mmCIF file of N, CA and C in Angstrom:
data_model
loop_
_atom_site.group_PDB
_atom_site.id
_atom_site.type_symbol
_atom_site.label_atom_id
_atom_site.label_comp_id
_atom_site.label_asym_id
_atom_site.label_seq_id
_atom_site.Cartn_x
_atom_site.Cartn_y
_atom_site.Cartn_z
ATOM 1 N N UNK A 1 -14.170 18.689 -66.743
ATOM 2 C CA UNK A 1 -13.299 18.074 -65.974
ATOM 3 C C UNK A 1 -13.913 17.679 -64.493
ATOM 4 N N UNK A 2 -14.228 16.504 -64.306
ATOM 5 C CA UNK A 2 -14.464 16.907 -62.994
ATOM 6 C C UNK A 2 -13.660 16.553 -61.711
ATOM 7 N N UNK A 3 -13.411 17.469 -60.707
ATOM 8 C CA UNK A 3 -12.857 17.475 -59.948
ATOM 9 C C UNK A 3 -13.138 16.705 -58.525
ATOM 10 N N UNK A 4 -12.068 15.661 -58.095
ATOM 11 C CA UNK A 4 -12.231 14.884 -57.737
ATOM 12 C C UNK A 4 -11.589 15.239 -56.231
ATOM 13 N N UNK A 5 -10.559 15.178 -56.358
ATOM 14 C CA UNK A 5 -9.111 15.691 -54.440
ATOM 15 C C UNK A 5 -8.273 17.060 -55.530
ATOM 16 N N UNK A 6 -8.327 17.562 -54.603
ATOM 17 C CA UNK A 6 -7.764 19.321 -55.052
ATOM 18 C C UNK A 6 -7.010 19.613 -53.742
ATOM 19 N N UNK A 7 -5.370 20.025 -54.545
ATOM 20 C CA UNK A 7 -4.812 20.242 -53.423
ATOM 21 C C UNK A 7 -4.472 21.860 -52.785
ATOM 22 N N UNK A 8 -5.008 22.077 -51.732
ATOM 23 C CA UNK A 8 -4.642 23.651 -50.964
ATOM 24 C C UNK A 8 -3.594 24.226 -51.347
ATOM 25 N N UNK A 9 -3.047 24.621 -52.206
ATOM 26 C CA UNK A 9 -1.585 25.172 -52.334
ATOM 27 C C UNK A 9 -1.104 26.793 -51.364
ATOM 28 N N UNK A 10 -1.886 26.415 -51.014
ATOM 29 C CA UNK A 10 -1.989 27.898 -48.914
ATOM 30 C C UNK A 10 -2.173 27.713 -47.748
ATOM 31 N N UNK A 11 -1.884 28.783 -47.035
ATOM 32 C CA UNK A 11 -2.257 28.040 -45.116
ATOM 33 C C UNK A 11 -3.519 28.667 -44.749
ATOM 34 N N UNK A 12 -3.458 29.364 -43.153
ATOM 35 C CA UNK A 12 -4.476 29.742 -42.466
ATOM 36 C C UNK A 12 -5.941 29.526 -43.176
ATOM 37 N N UNK A 13 -6.705 31.101 -43.070
ATOM 38 C CA UNK A 13 -8.095 31.042 -43.257
ATOM 39 C C UNK A 13 -8.482 30.652 -44.744
ATOM 40 N N UNK A 14 -7.935 31.561 -45.538
ATOM 41 C CA UNK A 14 -8.307 30.575 -47.100
ATOM 42 C C UNK A 14 -8.055 29.466 -47.487
ATOM 43 N N UNK A 15 -6.702 28.671 -46.908
ATOM 44 C CA UNK A 15 -6.957 26.949 -46.704
ATOM 45 C C UNK A 15 -8.251 26.378 -45.716
ATOM 46 N N UNK A 16 -8.802 27.187 -44.465
ATOM 47 C CA UNK A 16 -9.989 25.833 -44.101
ATOM 48 C C UNK A 16 -10.800 26.718 -45.618
ATOM 49 N N UNK A 17 -11.168 28.003 -45.806
ATOM 50 C CA UNK A 17 -12.744 28.114 -46.789
ATOM 51 C C UNK A 17 -11.865 27.323 -48.295
ATOM 52 N N UNK A 18 -11.373 27.041 -48.510
ATOM 53 C CA UNK A 18 -11.308 26.108 -49.049
ATOM 54 C C UNK A 18 -11.597 24.810 -49.290
ATOM 55 N N UNK A 19 -11.140 24.526 -48.061
ATOM 56 C CA UNK A 19 -11.439 23.002 -47.415
ATOM 57 C C UNK A 19 -12.885 22.747 -47.395
ATOM 58 N N UNK A 20 -13.072 23.785 -46.873
ATOM 59 C CA UNK A 20 -14.769 24.155 -46.607
ATOM 60 C C UNK A 20 -15.802 24.096 -47.910
ATOM 61 N N UNK A 21 -15.118 24.776 -48.903
ATOM 62 C CA UNK A 21 -16.004 24.468 -50.088
ATOM 63 C C UNK A 21 -16.163 23.508 -50.630
ATOM 64 N N UNK A 22 -14.929 22.922 -50.512
ATOM 65 C CA UNK A 22 -14.792 21.358 -51.721
ATOM 66 C C UNK A 22 -15.199 20.812 -50.459
ATOM 67 N N UNK A 23 -15.417 20.702 -49.264
ATOM 68 C CA UNK A 23 -16.618 19.428 -48.789
ATOM 69 C C UNK A 23 -17.818 19.491 -48.744
ATOM 70 N N UNK A 24 -18.423 20.633 -48.932
ATOM 71 C CA UNK A 24 -19.808 21.146 -49.390
ATOM 72 C C UNK A 24 -20.015 20.156 -50.874
ATOM 73 N N UNK A 25 -18.808 20.689 -52.192
ATOM 74 C CA UNK A 25 -19.229 19.658 -53.235
ATOM 75 C C UNK A 25 -18.341 18.642 -52.857
ATOM 76 N N UNK A 26 -18.374 17.691 -52.176
ATOM 77 C CA UNK A 26 -18.062 16.340 -52.447
ATOM 78 C C UNK A 26 -16.855 16.049 -53.283
ATOM 79 N N UNK A 27 -15.644 17.320 -52.878
ATOM 80 C CA UNK A 27 -14.264 17.034 -53.263
ATOM 81 C C UNK A 27 -13.628 17.081 -51.992
ATOM 82 N N UNK A 28 -12.799 16.116 -51.859
ATOM 83 C CA UNK A 28 -11.495 15.645 -51.512
ATOM 84 C C UNK A 28 -10.811 16.653 -51.289
ATOM 85 N N UNK A 29 -10.165 17.278 -50.441
ATOM 86 C CA UNK A 29 -9.387 18.326 -49.818
ATOM 87 C C UNK A 29 -8.247 17.728 -49.507
ATOM 88 N N UNK A 30 -6.307 18.164 -49.978
ATOM 89 C CA UNK A 30 -5.372 18.010 -49.573
ATOM 90 C C UNK A 30 -4.618 19.410 -49.387
ATOM 91 N N UNK A 31 -4.552 19.561 -47.476
ATOM 92 C CA UNK A 31 -3.765 20.591 -47.681
ATOM 93 C C UNK A 31 -2.267 20.396 -47.770
ATOM 94 N N UNK A 32 -1.460 21.290 -47.775
ATOM 95 C CA UNK A 32 0.348 21.348 -47.239
ATOM 96 C C UNK A 32 0.378 22.218 -46.102
ATOM 97 N N UNK A 33 0.789 22.004 -45.615
ATOM 98 C CA UNK A 33 2.090 22.280 -44.314
ATOM 99 C C UNK A 33 3.341 22.490 -44.649
ATOM 100 N N UNK A 34 3.711 24.093 -44.129
ATOM 101 C CA UNK A 34 4.913 24.042 -43.630
ATOM 102 C C UNK A 34 5.443 23.322 -42.516
ATOM 103 N N UNK A 35 6.793 22.684 -42.217
ATOM 104 C CA UNK A 35 7.423 22.049 -41.058
ATOM 105 C C UNK A 35 6.893 22.821 -39.530
ATOM 106 N N UNK A 36 6.695 24.239 -39.521
ATOM 107 C CA UNK A 36 6.345 24.605 -38.743
ATOM 108 C C UNK A 36 4.835 24.969 -38.419
ATOM 109 N N UNK A 37 4.025 24.422 -39.195
ATOM 110 C CA UNK A 37 2.609 24.765 -39.513
ATOM 111 C C UNK A 37 1.880 23.483 -39.206
ATOM 112 N N UNK A 38 2.364 22.183 -39.020
ATOM 113 C CA UNK A 38 1.988 21.366 -38.584
ATOM 114 C C UNK A 38 0.521 21.176 -37.745
ATOM 115 N N UNK A 39 0.820 22.087 -36.606
ATOM 116 C CA UNK A 39 -0.648 22.093 -35.765
ATOM 117 C C UNK A 39 -1.711 23.792 -36.608
ATOM 118 N N UNK A 40 -1.957 23.624 -37.512
ATOM 119 C CA UNK A 40 -2.744 24.577 -37.897
ATOM 120 C C UNK A 40 -3.570 24.057 -38.386
ATOM 121 N N UNK A 41 -4.755 25.396 -38.652
ATOM 122 C CA UNK A 41 -6.007 24.693 -38.343
ATOM 123 C C UNK A 41 -6.231 24.107 -39.744
ATOM 124 N N UNK A 42 -5.603 25.208 -40.697
ATOM 125 C CA UNK A 42 -5.952 24.230 -42.057
ATOM 126 C C UNK A 42 -5.261 22.839 -42.096
ATOM 127 N N UNK A 43 -4.396 23.059 -41.494
ATOM 128 C CA UNK A 43 -4.192 21.325 -42.043
ATOM 129 C C UNK A 43 -4.612 20.304 -41.231
ATOM 130 N N UNK A 44 -5.912 21.211 -39.782
ATOM 131 C CA UNK A 44 -6.747 20.064 -39.622
ATOM 132 C C UNK A 44 -7.798 19.734 -40.203
ATOM 133 N N UNK A 45 -7.979 21.172 -41.057
ATOM 134 C CA UNK A 45 -9.689 20.691 -41.493
ATOM 135 C C UNK A 45 -9.530 20.614 -42.912
ATOM 136 N N UNK A 46 -8.628 20.171 -43.622
ATOM 137 C CA UNK A 46 -8.482 19.571 -44.636
ATOM 138 C C UNK A 46 -8.966 17.702 -44.416
ATOM 139 N N UNK A 47 -9.232 16.926 -45.734
ATOM 140 C CA UNK A 47 -9.821 15.716 -45.218
ATOM 141 C C UNK A 47 -7.923 15.064 -44.965
ATOM 142 N N UNK A 48 -7.273 15.406 -45.461
ATOM 143 C CA UNK A 48 -5.367 14.392 -45.888
ATOM 144 C C UNK A 48 -4.986 15.658 -45.573
ATOM 145 N N UNK A 49 -3.681 15.743 -45.252
ATOM 146 C CA UNK A 49 -2.376 17.081 -44.830
ATOM 147 C C UNK A 49 -0.983 16.284 -44.806
ATOM 148 N N UNK A 50 -0.726 17.066 -45.691
ATOM 149 C CA UNK A 50 0.978 16.512 -46.302
ATOM 150 C C UNK A 50 1.665 17.860 -46.021
ATOM 151 N N UNK A 51 3.320 17.145 -44.982
ATOM 152 C CA UNK A 51 3.974 18.200 -44.843
ATOM 153 C C UNK A 51 4.666 18.604 -46.219
ATOM 154 N N UNK A 52 4.778 20.149 -46.057
ATOM 155 C CA UNK A 52 6.435 20.204 -46.737
ATOM 156 C C UNK A 52 7.382 20.259 -46.324
ATOM 157 N N UNK A 53 8.214 20.083 -47.083
ATOM 158 C CA UNK A 53 10.037 20.458 -46.635
ATOM 159 C C UNK A 53 9.682 21.660 -46.029
ATOM 160 N N UNK A 54 10.256 22.003 -45.110
ATOM 161 C CA UNK A 54 10.830 24.026 -45.159
ATOM 162 C C UNK A 54 10.121 23.967 -43.982
ATOM 163 N N UNK A 55 10.812 25.608 -43.513
ATOM 164 C CA UNK A 55 9.638 26.380 -42.998
ATOM 165 C C UNK A 55 9.199 27.667 -43.290
ATOM 166 N N UNK A 56 8.459 27.858 -43.055
ATOM 167 C CA UNK A 56 7.773 29.474 -43.336
ATOM 168 C C UNK A 56 6.702 29.705 -45.129
ATOM 169 N N UNK A 57 7.101 30.643 -44.893
ATOM 170 C CA UNK A 57 6.862 30.992 -46.235
ATOM 171 C C UNK A 57 7.445 30.468 -47.461
ATOM 172 N N UNK A 58 8.887 30.783 -47.608
ATOM 173 C CA UNK A 58 9.984 29.805 -48.657
ATOM 174 C C UNK A 58 8.695 28.324 -48.631
ATOM 175 N N UNK A 59 8.441 27.843 -48.297
ATOM 176 C CA UNK A 59 7.516 25.773 -48.042
ATOM 177 C C UNK A 59 6.594 26.312 -49.258
ATOM 178 N N UNK A 60 5.960 27.504 -48.813
ATOM 179 C CA UNK A 60 4.719 27.365 -49.634
ATOM 180 C C UNK A 60 4.836 28.172 -50.727
ATOM 181 N N UNK A 61 5.806 28.435 -51.605
ATOM 182 C CA UNK A 61 6.471 29.011 -52.348
ATOM 183 C C UNK A 61 6.882 27.816 -53.126
ATOM 184 N N UNK A 62 7.371 26.745 -53.091
ATOM 185 C CA UNK A 62 8.505 25.421 -53.681
ATOM 186 C C UNK A 62 7.168 24.886 -54.317
ATOM 187 N N UNK A 63 6.884 25.631 -55.690
ATOM 188 C CA UNK A 63 6.108 25.081 -56.751
ATOM 189 C C UNK A 63 6.626 23.903 -57.297
ATOM 190 N N UNK A 64 7.794 23.140 -57.483
ATOM 191 C CA UNK A 64 8.220 21.715 -57.483
ATOM 192 C C UNK A 64 7.672 21.095 -56.915
ATOM 193 N N UNK A 65 7.964 21.869 -55.415
ATOM 194 C CA UNK A 65 7.568 20.446 -54.496
ATOM 195 C C UNK A 65 5.648 20.270 -54.248
ATOM 196 N N UNK A 66 5.241 21.245 -54.524
ATOM 197 C CA UNK A 66 3.669 21.812 -54.011
ATOM 198 C C UNK A 66 3.083 20.780 -55.475
ATOM 199 N N UNK A 67 3.322 20.717 -56.471
ATOM 200 C CA UNK A 67 3.306 20.098 -57.931
ATOM 201 C C UNK A 67 3.316 18.690 -57.761
ATOM 202 N N UNK A 68 4.763 18.502 -57.358
ATOM 203 C CA UNK A 68 4.998 16.351 -56.386
ATOM 204 C C UNK A 68 4.291 16.077 -55.603
ATOM 205 N N UNK A 69 3.963 16.248 -54.586
ATOM 206 C CA UNK A 69 2.933 16.327 -53.870
ATOM 207 C C UNK A 69 1.182 16.009 -54.355
ATOM 208 N N UNK A 70 0.967 16.974 -55.140
ATOM 209 C CA UNK A 70 -0.487 16.735 -55.820
ATOM 210 C C UNK A 70 -0.485 15.695 -57.035
ATOM 211 N N UNK A 71 0.935 14.774 -57.372
ATOM 212 C CA UNK A 71 0.966 14.495 -57.941
ATOM 213 C C UNK A 71 0.658 12.501 -57.138
ATOM 214 N N UNK A 72 1.654 12.842 -56.306
ATOM 215 C CA UNK A 72 1.606 11.335 -55.225
ATOM 216 C C UNK A 72 -0.133 11.673 -54.513
ATOM 217 N N UNK A 73 -0.329 12.422 -54.180
ATOM 218 C CA UNK A 73 -1.786 12.493 -53.565
ATOM 219 C C UNK A 73 -2.747 12.614 -54.585
ATOM 220 N N UNK A 74 -2.605 11.497 -55.923
ATOM 221 C CA UNK A 74 -3.398 12.144 -56.546
ATOM 222 C C UNK A 74 -4.620 13.072 -57.089
ATOM 223 N N UNK A 75 -3.998 14.192 -57.127
ATOM 224 C CA UNK A 75 -5.129 15.403 -57.001
ATOM 225 C C UNK A 75 -5.116 15.588 -58.395
ATOM 226 N N UNK A 76 -6.716 16.155 -59.158
ATOM 227 C CA UNK A 76 -6.779 16.779 -60.599
ATOM 228 C C UNK A 76 -6.991 17.832 -60.576
ATOM 229 N N UNK A 77 -6.760 18.657 -58.642
ATOM 230 C CA UNK A 77 -6.833 19.783 -59.483
ATOM 231 C C UNK A 77 -6.398 20.123 -58.159
ATOM 232 N N UNK A 78 -5.454 21.546 -58.206
ATOM 233 C CA UNK A 78 -4.483 22.415 -57.463
ATOM 234 C C UNK A 78 -5.617 24.106 -57.163
ATOM 235 N N UNK A 79 -5.766 24.443 -55.977
ATOM 236 C CA UNK A 79 -6.318 25.759 -55.573
ATOM 237 C C UNK A 79 -5.213 26.629 -55.378
ATOM 238 N N UNK A 80 -4.884 27.710 -55.844
ATOM 239 C CA UNK A 80 -3.355 28.369 -54.819
ATOM 240 C C UNK A 80 -3.886 29.655 -53.903
ATOM 241 N N UNK A 81 -5.586 29.387 -53.640
ATOM 242 C CA UNK A 81 -5.255 30.391 -52.314
ATOM 243 C C UNK A 81 -4.846 32.230 -53.031
ATOM 244 N N UNK A 82 -4.565 33.086 -52.152
ATOM 245 C CA UNK A 82 -4.578 34.296 -52.338
ATOM 246 C C UNK A 82 -2.942 34.692 -52.354
ATOM 247 N N UNK A 83 -2.151 35.675 -52.621
ATOM 248 C CA UNK A 83 -1.120 35.524 -51.949
ATOM 249 C C UNK A 83 0.110 34.203 -52.629
ATOM 250 N N UNK A 84 1.242 34.339 -52.388
ATOM 251 C CA UNK A 84 2.164 32.530 -52.742
ATOM 252 C C UNK A 84 1.956 32.690 -53.870
ATOM 253 N N UNK A 85 1.688 31.845 -54.677
ATOM 254 C CA UNK A 85 1.996 31.579 -55.769
ATOM 255 C C UNK A 85 1.012 31.308 -56.497
ATOM 256 N N UNK A 86 -0.170 31.948 -56.402
ATOM 257 C CA UNK A 86 -1.295 32.439 -56.617
ATOM 258 C C UNK A 86 -1.384 33.775 -58.130
ATOM 259 N N UNK A 87 -0.581 34.606 -57.994
ATOM 260 C CA UNK A 87 -0.243 35.520 -58.646
ATOM 261 C C UNK A 87 1.012 35.325 -59.328
ATOM 262 N N UNK A 88 1.377 34.016 -59.479
ATOM 263 C CA UNK A 88 2.669 33.699 -60.393
ATOM 264 C C UNK A 88 1.765 32.852 -61.765
ATOM 265 N N UNK A 89 1.883 33.650 -62.911
ATOM 266 C CA UNK A 89 1.778 33.256 -64.436
ATOM 267 C C UNK A 89 2.325 32.118 -64.503
ATOM 268 N N UNK A 90 3.680 31.595 -64.226
ATOM 269 C CA UNK A 90 5.088 30.685 -64.182
ATOM 270 C C UNK A 90 4.075 28.826 -63.759
ATOM 271 N N UNK A 91 3.700 29.586 -62.233
ATOM 272 C CA UNK A 91 2.718 28.366 -61.603
ATOM 273 C C UNK A 91 1.517 27.984 -61.628
ATOM 274 N N UNK A 92 0.797 29.210 -62.497
ATOM 275 C CA UNK A 92 -0.579 28.203 -63.651
ATOM 276 C C UNK A 92 -0.398 27.628 -64.611
ATOM 277 N N UNK A 93 1.205 28.013 -65.425
ATOM 278 C CA UNK A 93 1.179 27.032 -66.609
ATOM 279 C C UNK A 93 1.965 25.729 -66.528
ATOM 280 N N UNK A 94 2.700 25.596 -64.854
ATOM 281 C CA UNK A 94 3.793 24.562 -64.984
ATOM 282 C C UNK A 94 2.264 23.603 -64.189
ATOM 283 N N UNK A 95 1.255 23.304 -63.223
ATOM 284 C CA UNK A 95 0.551 23.474 -63.137
ATOM 285 C C UNK A 95 -0.616 22.666 -64.137
ATOM 286 N N UNK A 96 -1.006 23.278 -65.076
ATOM 287 C CA UNK A 96 -2.240 23.099 -66.510
ATOM 288 C C UNK A 96 -0.808 22.038 -67.270
ATOM 289 N N UNK A 97 0.268 22.310 -67.362
ATOM 290 C CA UNK A 97 1.276 21.461 -68.640
ATOM 291 C C UNK A 97 1.623 20.446 -67.956
ATOM 292 N N UNK A 98 1.332 20.042 -66.276
ATOM 293 C CA UNK A 98 1.239 19.181 -65.943
ATOM 294 C C UNK A 98 0.465 17.833 -65.887
ATOM 295 N N UNK A 99 -0.967 18.745 -66.557
ATOM 296 C CA UNK A 99 -2.280 17.870 -66.561
ATOM 297 C C UNK A 99 -3.559 17.835 -65.624
ATOM 298 N N UNK A 100 -2.966 18.897 -64.545
ATOM 299 C CA UNK A 100 -4.131 18.858 -63.297
ATOM 300 C C UNK A 100 -3.746 20.224 -63.506
ATOM 301 N N UNK A 101 -5.731 20.230 -63.424
ATOM 302 C CA UNK A 101 -6.542 21.748 -63.424
ATOM 303 C C UNK A 101 -6.357 22.753 -62.768
ATOM 304 N N UNK A 102 -5.645 24.039 -62.643
ATOM 305 C CA UNK A 102 -5.086 25.142 -61.789
ATOM 306 C C UNK A 102 -6.508 25.917 -61.838
ATOM 307 N N UNK A 103 -7.157 25.980 -60.507
ATOM 308 C CA UNK A 103 -8.081 26.369 -59.697
ATOM 309 C C UNK A 103 -8.246 28.530 -59.829
ATOM 310 N N UNK A 104 -8.187 28.546 -60.906
ATOM 311 C CA UNK A 104 -7.666 30.162 -60.658
ATOM 312 C C UNK A 104 -7.780 31.193 -62.461
ATOM 313 N N UNK A 105 -7.149 31.778 -62.741
ATOM 314 C CA UNK A 105 -7.358 32.936 -63.689
ATOM 315 C C UNK A 105 -5.903 32.199 -64.380
ATOM 316 N N UNK A 106 -5.987 32.101 -65.824
ATOM 317 C CA UNK A 106 -4.945 31.332 -67.018
ATOM 318 C C UNK A 106 -3.571 32.110 -66.735
ATOM 319 N N UNK A 107 -3.118 31.166 -67.083
ATOM 320 C CA UNK A 107 -1.604 32.334 -66.829
ATOM 321 C C UNK A 107 -1.153 33.392 -67.812
ATOM 322 N N UNK A 108 -1.830 33.158 -68.612
ATOM 323 C CA UNK A 108 -1.981 34.522 -69.756
ATOM 324 C C UNK A 108 -2.673 35.548 -68.984
ATOM 325 N N UNK A 109 -3.481 35.344 -68.535
ATOM 326 C CA UNK A 109 -4.601 36.342 -67.545
ATOM 327 C C UNK A 109 -3.259 36.550 -66.346
ATOM 328 N N UNK A 110 -3.033 36.204 -65.767
ATOM 329 C CA UNK A 110 -2.338 36.096 -64.468
ATOM 330 C C UNK A 110 -0.950 37.533 -65.154
ATOM 331 N N UNK A 111 -0.269 36.756 -66.242
ATOM 332 C CA UNK A 111 0.720 37.611 -66.844
ATOM 333 C C UNK A 111 0.031 39.500 -67.323
ATOM 334 N N UNK A 112 -0.587 38.872 -68.320
ATOM 335 C CA UNK A 112 -1.236 39.961 -68.120
ATOM 336 C C UNK A 112 -1.641 41.484 -67.284
ATOM 337 N N UNK A 113 -2.372 40.745 -66.317
ATOM 338 C CA UNK A 113 -2.931 41.250 -65.143
ATOM 339 C C UNK A 113 -1.288 41.758 -63.888
ATOM 340 N N UNK A 114 -0.444 40.986 -64.325
ATOM 341 C CA UNK A 114 0.760 41.457 -63.344
ATOM 342 C C UNK A 114 1.500 42.356 -63.927
ATOM 343 N N UNK A 115 1.545 42.578 -64.892
ATOM 344 C CA UNK A 115 1.939 44.179 -65.571
ATOM 345 C C UNK A 115 1.194 44.913 -65.454
ATOM 346 N N UNK A 116 1.676 46.086 -65.374
ATOM 347 C CA UNK A 116 0.833 47.048 -64.868
ATOM 348 C C UNK A 116 0.353 47.816 -65.795
ATOM 349 N N UNK A 117 0.748 47.814 -66.649
ATOM 350 C CA UNK A 117 0.361 48.653 -67.898
ATOM 351 C C UNK A 117 0.128 48.316 -68.716
ATOM 352 N N UNK A 118 0.338 46.746 -69.304
ATOM 353 C CA UNK A 118 -0.917 46.085 -69.815
ATOM 354 C C UNK A 118 -2.221 46.223 -69.170
ATOM 355 N N UNK A 119 -2.252 45.810 -68.124
ATOM 356 C CA UNK A 119 -3.270 46.118 -67.664
ATOM 357 C C UNK A 119 -3.413 46.756 -67.237
ATOM 358 N N UNK A 120 -3.810 48.557 -66.706
ATOM 359 C CA UNK A 120 -3.940 49.721 -67.267
ATOM 360 C C UNK A 120 -4.338 49.316 -68.423
ATOM 361 N N UNK A 121 -3.779 48.970 -69.624
ATOM 362 C CA UNK A 121 -4.232 49.398 -71.117
ATOM 363 C C UNK A 121 -5.597 48.075 -71.298
ATOM 364 N N UNK A 122 -5.579 47.112 -71.028
ATOM 365 C CA UNK A 122 -6.739 46.353 -70.799
ATOM 366 C C UNK A 122 -7.548 47.598 -69.772
ATOM 367 N N UNK A 123 -7.809 47.923 -69.112
ATOM 368 C CA UNK A 123 -8.572 48.209 -68.417
ATOM 369 C C UNK A 123 -9.374 49.237 -69.468
ATOM 370 N N UNK A 124 -8.450 50.163 -69.522
ATOM 371 C CA UNK A 124 -8.683 50.972 -70.709
ATOM 372 C C UNK A 124 -9.503 51.335 -71.961
ATOM 373 N N UNK A 125 -9.090 49.723 -72.352
ATOM 374 C CA UNK A 125 -9.672 49.292 -73.628
ATOM 375 C C UNK A 125 -11.084 49.186 -73.571
ATOM 376 N N UNK A 126 -11.621 48.967 -72.402
ATOM 377 C CA UNK A 126 -12.406 47.706 -71.853
ATOM 378 C C UNK A 126 -13.990 48.868 -70.695
ATOM 379 N N UNK A 127 -12.999 50.484 -71.697
ATOM 380 C CA UNK A 127 -13.811 51.115 -70.836
ATOM 381 C C UNK A 127 -13.928 51.379 -69.181
ATOM 382 N N UNK A 128 -12.972 50.978 -68.066
ATOM 383 C CA UNK A 128 -13.190 51.213 -67.378
ATOM 384 C C UNK A 128 -12.668 51.985 -66.814
ATOM 385 N N UNK A 129 -12.685 52.843 -65.348
ATOM 386 C CA UNK A 129 -12.167 53.814 -65.223
ATOM 387 C C UNK A 129 -10.533 53.945 -64.780
ATOM 388 N N UNK A 130 -9.505 54.271 -65.077
ATOM 389 C CA UNK A 130 -8.540 54.606 -64.586
ATOM 390 C C UNK A 130 -8.058 55.144 -63.594
#
């Protein structure tokens, strides 16, 4: 799958870096921003910036709203950055179920590594010191 438009579901320096990498690859970047982040650098550096409803962290955790914006902006991929939704297996599953490329670990991997006991067992089975 060729990625032409990527929605960056994060803010701050990580979003700026993703937008820069997308530009280097010829991919159009779409930044999302909370109402109180409208003048943030990540919103200015992306090719397109779209407002989220809400303020602060909660706006960036609204998976349904982010997916809706990805659809309305004709994005064929979502990059979650780190933190926020990046560690939620349910978000990765929601994105892929919608037919959009999730740039990151699979939902199954996120679920397994999000469970400390399962992650430790996996590491041990791969002879990784725990």
